Short mmCIF file of C-alpha atoms in Angstrom, two decimals:
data_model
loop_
_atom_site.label_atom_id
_atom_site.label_comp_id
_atom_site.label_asym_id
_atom_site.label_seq_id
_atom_site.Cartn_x
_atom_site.Cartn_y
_atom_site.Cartn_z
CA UNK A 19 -154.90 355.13 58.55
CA UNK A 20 -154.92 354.24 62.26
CA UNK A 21 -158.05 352.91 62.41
CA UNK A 22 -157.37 350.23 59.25
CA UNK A 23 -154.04 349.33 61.13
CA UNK A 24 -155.93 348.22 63.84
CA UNK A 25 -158.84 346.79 61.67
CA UNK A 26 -155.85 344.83 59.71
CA UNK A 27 -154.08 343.57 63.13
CA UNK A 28 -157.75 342.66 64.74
CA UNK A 29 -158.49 340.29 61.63
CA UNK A 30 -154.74 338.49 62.87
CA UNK A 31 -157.15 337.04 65.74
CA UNK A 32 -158.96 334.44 66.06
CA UNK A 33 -161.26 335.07 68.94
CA UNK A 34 -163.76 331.73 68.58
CA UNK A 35 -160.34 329.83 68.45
CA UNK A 36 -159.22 331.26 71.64
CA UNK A 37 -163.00 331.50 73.65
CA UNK A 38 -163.17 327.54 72.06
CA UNK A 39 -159.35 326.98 73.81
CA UNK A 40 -160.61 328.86 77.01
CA UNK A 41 -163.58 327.20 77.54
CA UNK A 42 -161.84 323.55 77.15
CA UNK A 43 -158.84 324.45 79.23
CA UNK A 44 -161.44 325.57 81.98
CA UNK A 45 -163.49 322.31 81.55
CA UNK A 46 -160.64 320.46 81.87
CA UNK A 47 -159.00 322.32 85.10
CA UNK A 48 -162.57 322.15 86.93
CA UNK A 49 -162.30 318.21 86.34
CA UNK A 50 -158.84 318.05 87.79
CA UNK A 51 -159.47 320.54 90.68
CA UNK A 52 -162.71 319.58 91.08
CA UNK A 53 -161.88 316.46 93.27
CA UNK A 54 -158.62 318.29 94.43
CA UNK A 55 -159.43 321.60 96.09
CA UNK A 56 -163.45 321.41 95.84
CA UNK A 57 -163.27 318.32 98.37
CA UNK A 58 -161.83 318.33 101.20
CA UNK A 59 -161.94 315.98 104.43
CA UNK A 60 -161.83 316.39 108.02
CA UNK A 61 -162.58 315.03 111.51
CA UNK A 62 -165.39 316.55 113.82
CA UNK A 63 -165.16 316.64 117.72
CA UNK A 64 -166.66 313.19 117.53
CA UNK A 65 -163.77 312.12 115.54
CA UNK A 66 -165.50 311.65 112.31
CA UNK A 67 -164.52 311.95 108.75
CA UNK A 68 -166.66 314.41 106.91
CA UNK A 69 -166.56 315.85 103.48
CA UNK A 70 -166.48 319.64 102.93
CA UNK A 71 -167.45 321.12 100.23
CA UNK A 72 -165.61 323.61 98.10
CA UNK A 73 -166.53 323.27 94.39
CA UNK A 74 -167.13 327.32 94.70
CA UNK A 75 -163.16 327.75 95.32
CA UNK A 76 -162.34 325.11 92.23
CA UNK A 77 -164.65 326.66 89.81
CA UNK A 78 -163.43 330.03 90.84
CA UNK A 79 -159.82 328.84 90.16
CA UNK A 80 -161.22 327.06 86.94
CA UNK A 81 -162.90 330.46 85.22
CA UNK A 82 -159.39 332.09 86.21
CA UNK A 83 -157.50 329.33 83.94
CA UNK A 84 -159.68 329.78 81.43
CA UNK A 85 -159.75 333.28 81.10
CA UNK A 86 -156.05 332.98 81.17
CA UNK A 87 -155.57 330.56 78.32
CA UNK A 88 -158.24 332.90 76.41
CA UNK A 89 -156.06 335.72 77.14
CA UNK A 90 -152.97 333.66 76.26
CA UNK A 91 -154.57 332.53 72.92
CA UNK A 92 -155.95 335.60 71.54
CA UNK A 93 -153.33 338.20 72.71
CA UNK A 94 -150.18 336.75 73.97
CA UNK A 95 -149.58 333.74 71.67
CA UNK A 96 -150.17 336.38 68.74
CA UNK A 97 -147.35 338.93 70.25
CA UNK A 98 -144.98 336.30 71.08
CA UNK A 99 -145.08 334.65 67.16
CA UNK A 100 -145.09 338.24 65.55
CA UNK A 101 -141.64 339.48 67.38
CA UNK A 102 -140.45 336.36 66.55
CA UNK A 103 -140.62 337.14 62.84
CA UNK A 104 -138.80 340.64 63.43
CA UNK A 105 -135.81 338.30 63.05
CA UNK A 106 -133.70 337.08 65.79
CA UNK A 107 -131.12 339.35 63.37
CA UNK A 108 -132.54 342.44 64.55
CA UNK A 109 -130.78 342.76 67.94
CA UNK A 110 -127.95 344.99 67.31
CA UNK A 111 -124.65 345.20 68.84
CA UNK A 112 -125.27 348.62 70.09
CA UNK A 113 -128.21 347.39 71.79
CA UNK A 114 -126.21 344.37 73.40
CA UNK A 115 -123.79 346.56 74.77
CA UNK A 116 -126.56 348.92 76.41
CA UNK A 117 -127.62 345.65 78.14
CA UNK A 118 -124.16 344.93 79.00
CA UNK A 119 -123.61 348.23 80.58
CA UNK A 120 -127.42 348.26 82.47
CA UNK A 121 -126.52 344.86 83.77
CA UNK A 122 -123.18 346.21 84.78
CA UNK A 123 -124.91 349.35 86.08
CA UNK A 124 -127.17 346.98 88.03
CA UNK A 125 -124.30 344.78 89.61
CA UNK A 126 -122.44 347.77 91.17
CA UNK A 127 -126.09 348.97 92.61
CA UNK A 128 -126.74 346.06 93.61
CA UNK A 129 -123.60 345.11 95.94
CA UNK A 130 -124.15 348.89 97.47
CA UNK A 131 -127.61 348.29 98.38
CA UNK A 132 -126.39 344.47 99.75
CA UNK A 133 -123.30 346.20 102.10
CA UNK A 134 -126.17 348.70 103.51
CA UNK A 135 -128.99 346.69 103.61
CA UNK A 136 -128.65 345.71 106.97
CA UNK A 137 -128.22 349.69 108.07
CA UNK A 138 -131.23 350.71 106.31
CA UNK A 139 -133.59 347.83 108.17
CA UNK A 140 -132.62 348.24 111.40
CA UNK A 141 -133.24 352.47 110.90
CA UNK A 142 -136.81 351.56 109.43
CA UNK A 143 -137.47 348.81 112.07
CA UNK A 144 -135.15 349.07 114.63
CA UNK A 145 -133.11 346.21 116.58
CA UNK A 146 -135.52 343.92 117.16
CA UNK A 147 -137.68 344.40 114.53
CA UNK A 148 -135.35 343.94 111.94
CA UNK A 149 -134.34 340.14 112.73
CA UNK A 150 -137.08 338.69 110.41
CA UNK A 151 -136.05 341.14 107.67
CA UNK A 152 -132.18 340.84 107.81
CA UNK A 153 -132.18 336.26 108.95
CA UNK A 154 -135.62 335.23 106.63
CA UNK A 155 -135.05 337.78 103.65
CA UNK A 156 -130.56 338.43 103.50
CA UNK A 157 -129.68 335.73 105.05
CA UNK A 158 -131.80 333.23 103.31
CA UNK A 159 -131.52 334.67 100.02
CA UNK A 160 -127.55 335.20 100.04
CA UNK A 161 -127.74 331.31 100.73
CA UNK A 162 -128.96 330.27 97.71
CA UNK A 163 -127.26 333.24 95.64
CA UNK A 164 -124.23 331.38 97.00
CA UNK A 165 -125.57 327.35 95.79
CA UNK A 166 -127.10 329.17 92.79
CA UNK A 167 -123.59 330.44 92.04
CA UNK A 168 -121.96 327.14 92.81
CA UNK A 169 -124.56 325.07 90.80
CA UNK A 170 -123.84 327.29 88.12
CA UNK A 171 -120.55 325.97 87.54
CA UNK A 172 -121.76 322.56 86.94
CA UNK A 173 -124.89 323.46 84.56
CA UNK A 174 -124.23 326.80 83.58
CA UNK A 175 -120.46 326.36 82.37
CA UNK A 176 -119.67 323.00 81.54
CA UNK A 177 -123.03 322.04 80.42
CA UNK A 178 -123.49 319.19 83.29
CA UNK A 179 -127.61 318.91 84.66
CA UNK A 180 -127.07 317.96 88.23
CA UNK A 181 -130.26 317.11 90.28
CA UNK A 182 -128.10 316.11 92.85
CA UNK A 183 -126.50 318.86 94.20
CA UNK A 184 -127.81 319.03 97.65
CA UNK A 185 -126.37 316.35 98.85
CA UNK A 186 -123.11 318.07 99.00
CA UNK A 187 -125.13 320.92 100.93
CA UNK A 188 -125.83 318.30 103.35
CA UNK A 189 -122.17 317.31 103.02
CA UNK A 190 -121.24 320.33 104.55
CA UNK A 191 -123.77 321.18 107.09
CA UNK A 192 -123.33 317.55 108.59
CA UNK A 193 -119.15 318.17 108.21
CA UNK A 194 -119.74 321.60 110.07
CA UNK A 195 -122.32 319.89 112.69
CA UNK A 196 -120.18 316.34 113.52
CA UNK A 197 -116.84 317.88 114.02
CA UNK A 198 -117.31 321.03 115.90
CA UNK A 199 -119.63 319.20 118.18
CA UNK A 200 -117.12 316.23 118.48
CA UNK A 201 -113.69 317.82 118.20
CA UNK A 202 -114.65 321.66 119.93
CA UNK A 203 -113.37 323.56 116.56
CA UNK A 204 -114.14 326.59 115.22
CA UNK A 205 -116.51 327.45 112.28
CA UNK A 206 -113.05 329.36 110.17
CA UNK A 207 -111.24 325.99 111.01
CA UNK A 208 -113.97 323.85 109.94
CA UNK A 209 -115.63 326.04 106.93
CA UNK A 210 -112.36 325.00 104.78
CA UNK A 211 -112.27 321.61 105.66
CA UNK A 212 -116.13 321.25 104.92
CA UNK A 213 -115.52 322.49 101.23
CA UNK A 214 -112.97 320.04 101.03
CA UNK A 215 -115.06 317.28 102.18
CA UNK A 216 -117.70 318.00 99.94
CA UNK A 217 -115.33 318.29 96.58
CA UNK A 218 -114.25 314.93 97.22
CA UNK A 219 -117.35 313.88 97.41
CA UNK A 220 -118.52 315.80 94.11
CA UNK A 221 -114.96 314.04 92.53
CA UNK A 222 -116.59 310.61 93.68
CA UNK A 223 -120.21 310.89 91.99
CA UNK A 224 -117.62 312.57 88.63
CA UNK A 225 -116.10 309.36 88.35
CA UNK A 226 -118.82 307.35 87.39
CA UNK A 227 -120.68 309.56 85.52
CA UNK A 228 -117.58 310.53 83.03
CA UNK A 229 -119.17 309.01 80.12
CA UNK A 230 -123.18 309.77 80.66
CA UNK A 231 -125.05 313.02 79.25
CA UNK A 232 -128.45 314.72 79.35
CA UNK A 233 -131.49 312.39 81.06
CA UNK A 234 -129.10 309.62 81.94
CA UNK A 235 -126.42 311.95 84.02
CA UNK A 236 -129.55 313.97 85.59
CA UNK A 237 -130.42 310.39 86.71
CA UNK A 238 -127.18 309.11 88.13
CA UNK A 239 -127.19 312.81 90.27
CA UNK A 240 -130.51 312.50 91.52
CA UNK A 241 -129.62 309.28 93.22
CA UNK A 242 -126.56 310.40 94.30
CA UNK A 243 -128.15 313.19 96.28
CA UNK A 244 -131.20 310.60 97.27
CA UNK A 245 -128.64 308.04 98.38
CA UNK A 246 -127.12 310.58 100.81
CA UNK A 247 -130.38 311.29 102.13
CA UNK A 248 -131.48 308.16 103.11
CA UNK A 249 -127.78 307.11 104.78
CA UNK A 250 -127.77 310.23 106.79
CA UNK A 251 -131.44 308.59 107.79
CA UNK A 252 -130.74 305.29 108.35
CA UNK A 253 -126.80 305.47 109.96
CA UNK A 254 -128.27 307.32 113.50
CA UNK A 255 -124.96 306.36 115.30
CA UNK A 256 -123.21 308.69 112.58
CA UNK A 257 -125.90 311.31 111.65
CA UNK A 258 -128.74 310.84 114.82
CA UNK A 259 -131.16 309.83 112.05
CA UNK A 260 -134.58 311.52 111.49
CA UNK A 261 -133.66 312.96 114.74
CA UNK A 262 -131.37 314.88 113.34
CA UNK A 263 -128.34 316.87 114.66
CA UNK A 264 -128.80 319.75 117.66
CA UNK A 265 -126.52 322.33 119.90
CA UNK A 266 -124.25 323.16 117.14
CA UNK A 267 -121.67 325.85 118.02
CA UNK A 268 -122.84 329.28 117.02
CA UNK A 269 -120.10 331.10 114.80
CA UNK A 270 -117.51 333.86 116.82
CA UNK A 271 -116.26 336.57 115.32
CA UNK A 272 -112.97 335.34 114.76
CA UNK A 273 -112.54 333.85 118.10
CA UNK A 274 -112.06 337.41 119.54
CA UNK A 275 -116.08 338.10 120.31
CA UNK A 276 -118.65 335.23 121.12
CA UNK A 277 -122.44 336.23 120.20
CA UNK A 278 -123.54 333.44 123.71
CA UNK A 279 -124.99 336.15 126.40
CA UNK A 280 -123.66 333.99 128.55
CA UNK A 281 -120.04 333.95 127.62
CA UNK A 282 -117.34 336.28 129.41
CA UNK A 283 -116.15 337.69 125.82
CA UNK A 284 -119.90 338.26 125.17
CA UNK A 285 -119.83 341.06 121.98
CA UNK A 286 -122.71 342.41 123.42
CA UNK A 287 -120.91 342.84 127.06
CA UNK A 288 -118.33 344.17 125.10
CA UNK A 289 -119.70 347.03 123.51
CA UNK A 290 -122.65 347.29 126.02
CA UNK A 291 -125.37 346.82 123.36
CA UNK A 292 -129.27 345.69 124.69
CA UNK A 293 -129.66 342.00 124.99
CA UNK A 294 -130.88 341.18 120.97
CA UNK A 295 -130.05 338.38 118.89
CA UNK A 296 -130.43 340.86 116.04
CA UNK A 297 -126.42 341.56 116.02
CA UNK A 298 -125.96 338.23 115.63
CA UNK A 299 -128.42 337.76 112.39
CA UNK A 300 -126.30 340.84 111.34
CA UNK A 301 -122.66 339.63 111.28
CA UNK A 302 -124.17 335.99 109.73
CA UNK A 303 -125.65 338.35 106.82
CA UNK A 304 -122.06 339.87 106.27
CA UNK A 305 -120.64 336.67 106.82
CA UNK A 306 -122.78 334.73 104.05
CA UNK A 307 -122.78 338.45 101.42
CA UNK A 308 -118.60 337.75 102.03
CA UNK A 309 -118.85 333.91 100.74
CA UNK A 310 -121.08 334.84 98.21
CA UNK A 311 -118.66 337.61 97.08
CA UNK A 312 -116.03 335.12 97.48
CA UNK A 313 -117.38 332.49 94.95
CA UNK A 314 -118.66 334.75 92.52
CA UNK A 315 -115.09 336.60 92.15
CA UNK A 316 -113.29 332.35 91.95
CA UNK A 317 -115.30 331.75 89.38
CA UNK A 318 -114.98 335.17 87.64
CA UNK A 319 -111.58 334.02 87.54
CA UNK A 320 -111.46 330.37 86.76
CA UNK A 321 -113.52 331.35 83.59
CA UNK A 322 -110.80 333.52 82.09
CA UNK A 323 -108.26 331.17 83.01
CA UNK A 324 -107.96 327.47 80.42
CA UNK A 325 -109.65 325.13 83.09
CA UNK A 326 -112.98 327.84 82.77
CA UNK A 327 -112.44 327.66 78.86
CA UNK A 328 -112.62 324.01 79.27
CA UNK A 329 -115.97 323.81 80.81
CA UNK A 330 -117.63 326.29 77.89
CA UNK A 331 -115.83 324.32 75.39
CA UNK A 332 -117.23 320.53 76.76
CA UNK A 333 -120.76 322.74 77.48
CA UNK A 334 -120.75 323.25 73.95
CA UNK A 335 -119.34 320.16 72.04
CA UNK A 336 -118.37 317.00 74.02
CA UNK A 337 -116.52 315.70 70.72
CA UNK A 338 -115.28 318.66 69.50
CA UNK A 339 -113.94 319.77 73.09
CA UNK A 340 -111.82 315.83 72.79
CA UNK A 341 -110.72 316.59 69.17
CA UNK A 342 -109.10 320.58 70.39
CA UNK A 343 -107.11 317.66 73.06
CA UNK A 344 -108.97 318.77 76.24
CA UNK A 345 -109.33 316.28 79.03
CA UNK A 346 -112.83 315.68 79.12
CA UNK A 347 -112.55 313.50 81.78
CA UNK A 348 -110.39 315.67 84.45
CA UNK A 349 -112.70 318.98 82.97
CA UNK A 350 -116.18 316.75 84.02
CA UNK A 351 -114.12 316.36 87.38
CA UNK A 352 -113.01 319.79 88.27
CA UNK A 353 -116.02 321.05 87.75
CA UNK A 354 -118.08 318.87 90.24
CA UNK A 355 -115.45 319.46 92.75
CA UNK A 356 -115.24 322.91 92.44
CA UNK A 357 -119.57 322.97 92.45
CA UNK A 358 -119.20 320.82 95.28
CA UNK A 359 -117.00 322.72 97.15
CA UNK A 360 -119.30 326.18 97.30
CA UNK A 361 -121.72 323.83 98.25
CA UNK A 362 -120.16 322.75 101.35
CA UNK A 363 -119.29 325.99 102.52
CA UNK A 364 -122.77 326.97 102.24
CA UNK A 365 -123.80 323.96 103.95
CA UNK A 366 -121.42 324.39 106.84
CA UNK A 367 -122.56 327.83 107.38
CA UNK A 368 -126.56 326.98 107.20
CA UNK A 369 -125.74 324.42 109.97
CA UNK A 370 -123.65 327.32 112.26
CA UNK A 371 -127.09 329.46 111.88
CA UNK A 372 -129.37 327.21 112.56
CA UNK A 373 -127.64 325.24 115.13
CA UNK A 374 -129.71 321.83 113.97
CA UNK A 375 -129.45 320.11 111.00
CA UNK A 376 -131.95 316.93 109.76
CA UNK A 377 -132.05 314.79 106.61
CA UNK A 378 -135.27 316.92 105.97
CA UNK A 379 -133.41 319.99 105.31
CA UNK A 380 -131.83 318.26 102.18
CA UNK A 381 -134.81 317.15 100.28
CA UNK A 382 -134.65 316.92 96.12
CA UNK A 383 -137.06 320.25 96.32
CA UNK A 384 -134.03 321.85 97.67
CA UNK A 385 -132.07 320.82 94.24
CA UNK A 386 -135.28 321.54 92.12
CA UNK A 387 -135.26 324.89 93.58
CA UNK A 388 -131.72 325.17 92.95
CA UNK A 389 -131.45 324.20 89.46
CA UNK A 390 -134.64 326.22 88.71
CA UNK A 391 -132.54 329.29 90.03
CA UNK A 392 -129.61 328.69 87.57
CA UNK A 393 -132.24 327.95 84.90
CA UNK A 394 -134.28 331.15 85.18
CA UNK A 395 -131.11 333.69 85.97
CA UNK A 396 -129.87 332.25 82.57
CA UNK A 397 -127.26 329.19 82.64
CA UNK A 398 -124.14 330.74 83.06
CA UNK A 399 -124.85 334.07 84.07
CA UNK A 400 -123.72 335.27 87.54
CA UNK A 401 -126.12 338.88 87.85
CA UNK A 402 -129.17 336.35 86.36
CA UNK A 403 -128.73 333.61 88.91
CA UNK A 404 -128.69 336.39 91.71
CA UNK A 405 -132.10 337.82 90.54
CA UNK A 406 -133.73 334.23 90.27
CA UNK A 407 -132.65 333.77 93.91
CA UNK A 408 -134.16 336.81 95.31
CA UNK A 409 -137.48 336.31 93.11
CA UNK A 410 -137.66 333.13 94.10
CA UNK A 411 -136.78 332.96 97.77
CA UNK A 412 -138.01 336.16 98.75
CA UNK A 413 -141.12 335.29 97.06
CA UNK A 414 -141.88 332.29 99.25
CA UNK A 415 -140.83 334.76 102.10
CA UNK A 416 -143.40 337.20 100.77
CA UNK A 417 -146.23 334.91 101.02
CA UNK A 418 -146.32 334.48 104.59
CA UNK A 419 -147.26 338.40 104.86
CA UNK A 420 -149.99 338.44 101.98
CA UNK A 421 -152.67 337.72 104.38
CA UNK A 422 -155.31 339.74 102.95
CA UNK A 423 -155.49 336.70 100.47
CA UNK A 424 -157.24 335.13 103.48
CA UNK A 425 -160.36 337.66 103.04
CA UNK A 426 -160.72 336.38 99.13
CA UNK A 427 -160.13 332.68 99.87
CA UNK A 428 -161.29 332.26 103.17
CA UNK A 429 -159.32 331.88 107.00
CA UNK A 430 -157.92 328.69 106.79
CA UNK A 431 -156.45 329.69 103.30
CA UNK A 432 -152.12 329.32 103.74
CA UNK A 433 -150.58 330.94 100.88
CA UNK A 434 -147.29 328.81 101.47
CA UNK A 435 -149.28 325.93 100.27
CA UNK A 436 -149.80 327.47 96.78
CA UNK A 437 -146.15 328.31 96.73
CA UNK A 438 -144.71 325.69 93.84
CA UNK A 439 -147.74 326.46 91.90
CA UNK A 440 -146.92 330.02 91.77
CA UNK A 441 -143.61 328.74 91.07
CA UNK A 442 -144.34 326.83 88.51
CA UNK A 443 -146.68 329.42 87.03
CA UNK A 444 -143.24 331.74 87.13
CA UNK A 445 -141.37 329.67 85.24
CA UNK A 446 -144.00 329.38 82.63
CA UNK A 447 -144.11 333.27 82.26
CA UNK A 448 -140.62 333.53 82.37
CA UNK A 449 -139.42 330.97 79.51
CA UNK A 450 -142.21 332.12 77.35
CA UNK A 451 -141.04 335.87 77.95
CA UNK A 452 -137.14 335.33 77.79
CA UNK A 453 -136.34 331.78 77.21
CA UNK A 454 -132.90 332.09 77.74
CA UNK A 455 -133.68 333.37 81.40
CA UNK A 456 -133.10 337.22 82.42
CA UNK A 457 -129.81 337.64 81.35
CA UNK A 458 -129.11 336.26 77.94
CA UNK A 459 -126.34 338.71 76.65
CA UNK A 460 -122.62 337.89 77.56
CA UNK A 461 -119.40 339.17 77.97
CA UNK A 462 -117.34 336.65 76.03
CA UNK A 463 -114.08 335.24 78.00
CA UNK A 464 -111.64 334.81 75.24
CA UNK A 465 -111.60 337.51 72.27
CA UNK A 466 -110.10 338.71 69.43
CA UNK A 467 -108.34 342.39 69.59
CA UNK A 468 -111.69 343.83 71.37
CA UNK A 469 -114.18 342.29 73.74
CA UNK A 470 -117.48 342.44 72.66
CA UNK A 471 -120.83 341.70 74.21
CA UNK A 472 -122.66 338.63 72.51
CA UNK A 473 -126.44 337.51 72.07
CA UNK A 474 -126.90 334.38 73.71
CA UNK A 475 -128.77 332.73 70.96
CA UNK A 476 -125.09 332.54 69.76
CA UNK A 477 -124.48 329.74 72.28
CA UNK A 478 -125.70 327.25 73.22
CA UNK A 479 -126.89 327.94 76.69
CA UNK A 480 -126.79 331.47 76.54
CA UNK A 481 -125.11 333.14 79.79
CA UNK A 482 -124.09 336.61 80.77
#
């Protein structure tokens, strides 16, 4: 019985179709890498160009392809189509709301492990040793958790693509960096009044793109954000240019402790700690976990209330959402402002720990990476947008300490090069896998007598 099963499902594939699909795909990526990785150029002590070559390293990547598209083609591609025809139907509402509570399960675990994580790393590692672990890894993830979070208003709930978004990022950092250098004020007087200048800024590029959807809004943003960029270039008496922006105040704790050696309420003096810069990278981690908490739990509650049930209502019909007498245009408006404003708090604090900011820290891969964030977590949801953040970021993290790839592809082989490939070869696994991103399911806001958990096929974009 078994072994005609198996007989029956082996007949389902066509293995000349998917050698004939490897082999071409493989053909094809050896012509493209082929000039691209196989040659390479460089000067000798003589200073003379001369060509290396590394066809060896391009038809090793080639045969991978093409064993991958075989593998793609005969198994995958197969899989993929028959759980398809199990009916989209199938999923049942008991097994929604298991998702719902493992996703629930998985938040509360989650924001444990994020209050302690600091605790555990310096017991493993100690004070010093845990600065790269606590600044590269929390620090730098919790940032873009936090403009993940904030983007997410703008794509995930009302339905807006912005490509533009770091340019309020930049809003804020610059904010942050030209006023506490200029005026002498604090980082808790100035983090408000960055998020304010950056949602006036997001309420400027609303206004003129009120009427635009899809491609020709994603347009309109992108310049937006490009337009800052090259200003903040350009204007040097205002910004310093390419130069960029230096000696920006660190953060105190409240004004009581400063984390400068130097300084007579030194918190280190204080409490008679060992000269490390590790307690500083410890209070910015709790510091950035706090705003992160802090826009997650506003927008928790601007979705319940009828401004958040405006932005799923114009996400899902524009026309529909004018006919049920909804201001489109003031809906389109809060929500950039209130994107924009998360954004500038980030930015502010990203220029208080790293005490320089430059037009090249606000580049359109920074929004790429951003959107792709909100895309992969799954448009809309909060817990998804936080795992796409720490895949993501910590991934590119994680690449600077895989260094025995350097014994497969060689010594001068830097894994941070191949980073937006890998990228890109995530995103491909992940919308083929789950196309809605990794959490699909949702807790509807508004309900009828009992709140129940939803597929995300049910909506348009899908969010948890």
């Amino acid at each position: 019985m078994n072994s005609a099963v198996k007989s029956k499902d082996g007949a389902g594939i066509d293995f000349g179709r998917a050698l004939k699909d490897g082999v071409i795909i493989g053909i094809v990526a050896f012509a493209l890498l082929g000039p691209l990785v196989g040659l390479k150029t460089d000067q000798n002590m003589a200073n003379e160009l001369i060509l290396q070559n590394r066809l060896g390293l391009a038809a090793i990547l080639s045969a991978i392809i093409g064993v991958g598209r075989f593998l793609l083609s005969a198994f995958i591609y197969p899989w993929i189509a028959a759980r398809g025809r199990r009916t989209k139907a199938a999923v049942t509402l008991a097994e929604l709301e298991a998702r719902a509570r493992v996703t629930r399960g998985l938040s509360v675990t989650g924001l444990i492990f994020l209050f302690v994580y600091p605790i555990l790393i310096i017991s493993l590692f100690g004070v010093q040793g845990s600065i790269k672990w606590v600044d590269n890894y929390g620090v730098q993830i919790l940032i873009y958790v936090m403009l993940g979070w904030g983007l997410n208003i703008v794509i995930g709930l009302a339905g807006l693509l912005d490509l533009g978004y770091v340019a309020f990022y930049a809003v804020g950092a610059y904010s942050y960096a030209l006023l506490a250098i200029n005026f002498h004020l604090s980082f808790w007087v100035l983090l408000p009044v960055a998020g304010i200048l950056a949602a006036f800024w997001g309420i400027i590029l609303g206004f003129p793109v009120l009427r635009l959807r899809g491609d020709y809004l994603a347009i309109v943003t992108l310049a937006f954000g490009e337009i800052i960029r090259l200003v903040l270039i350009n204007w040097k008496d205002f910004s310093g240019g390419s130069a960029g922006i230096s000696s920006i105040p660190k953060v105190t704790m409240f004004g009581i402790y400063s984390f400068d050696m130097n300084a007579t309420n030194s918190f280190i003096k204080a409490f008679h700690l060992s000269p490390s810069s590790a307690y500083y990278k410890v209070f910015l981690y709790y510091l950035i976990l706090l705003l992160a908490l802090l826009t997650a739990f506003i927008t928790i509650r601007l979705r319940r209330l009828p401004i958040g049930r405006a932005w799923e209502a114009l996400r899902e019909d524009e026309v529909a959402c004018r006919s049920l007498g909804i201001n489109t245009t003031n809906t389109k408006l809060t929500a950039f402002a209130i994107g924009a404003m998360f954004g500038g708090f980030a930015g502010s604090f990203f220029a208080a720990r790293q005490g320089f900011v430059s037009p090249e820290s606000f580049i359109f891969m920074e929004s790429a990476v951003i959107v792709a964030i909100v895309v992969l977590g799954g448009m809309g949801s909060m817990i998804g947008v936080a795992l796409a953040a720490v895949a993501m970021i910590g991934g590119t993290e994680l690449l600077r300490e895989l260094d025995f790839l350097k014994l497969v592809f060689g010594k001068d082989f830097n894994p941070d090069q191949y980073r937006m490939l890998l990228f890109g070869l995530a995103m491909v696994i992940i919308m083929v896998w789950k196309p809605r991103g990794f959490v699909s399911a949702r807790q509807p806001t508004a309900f009828l007598f009992k709140r129940k958990t939803v597929s995300g096929d049910l909506v348009k974009e899908g969010h948890g």
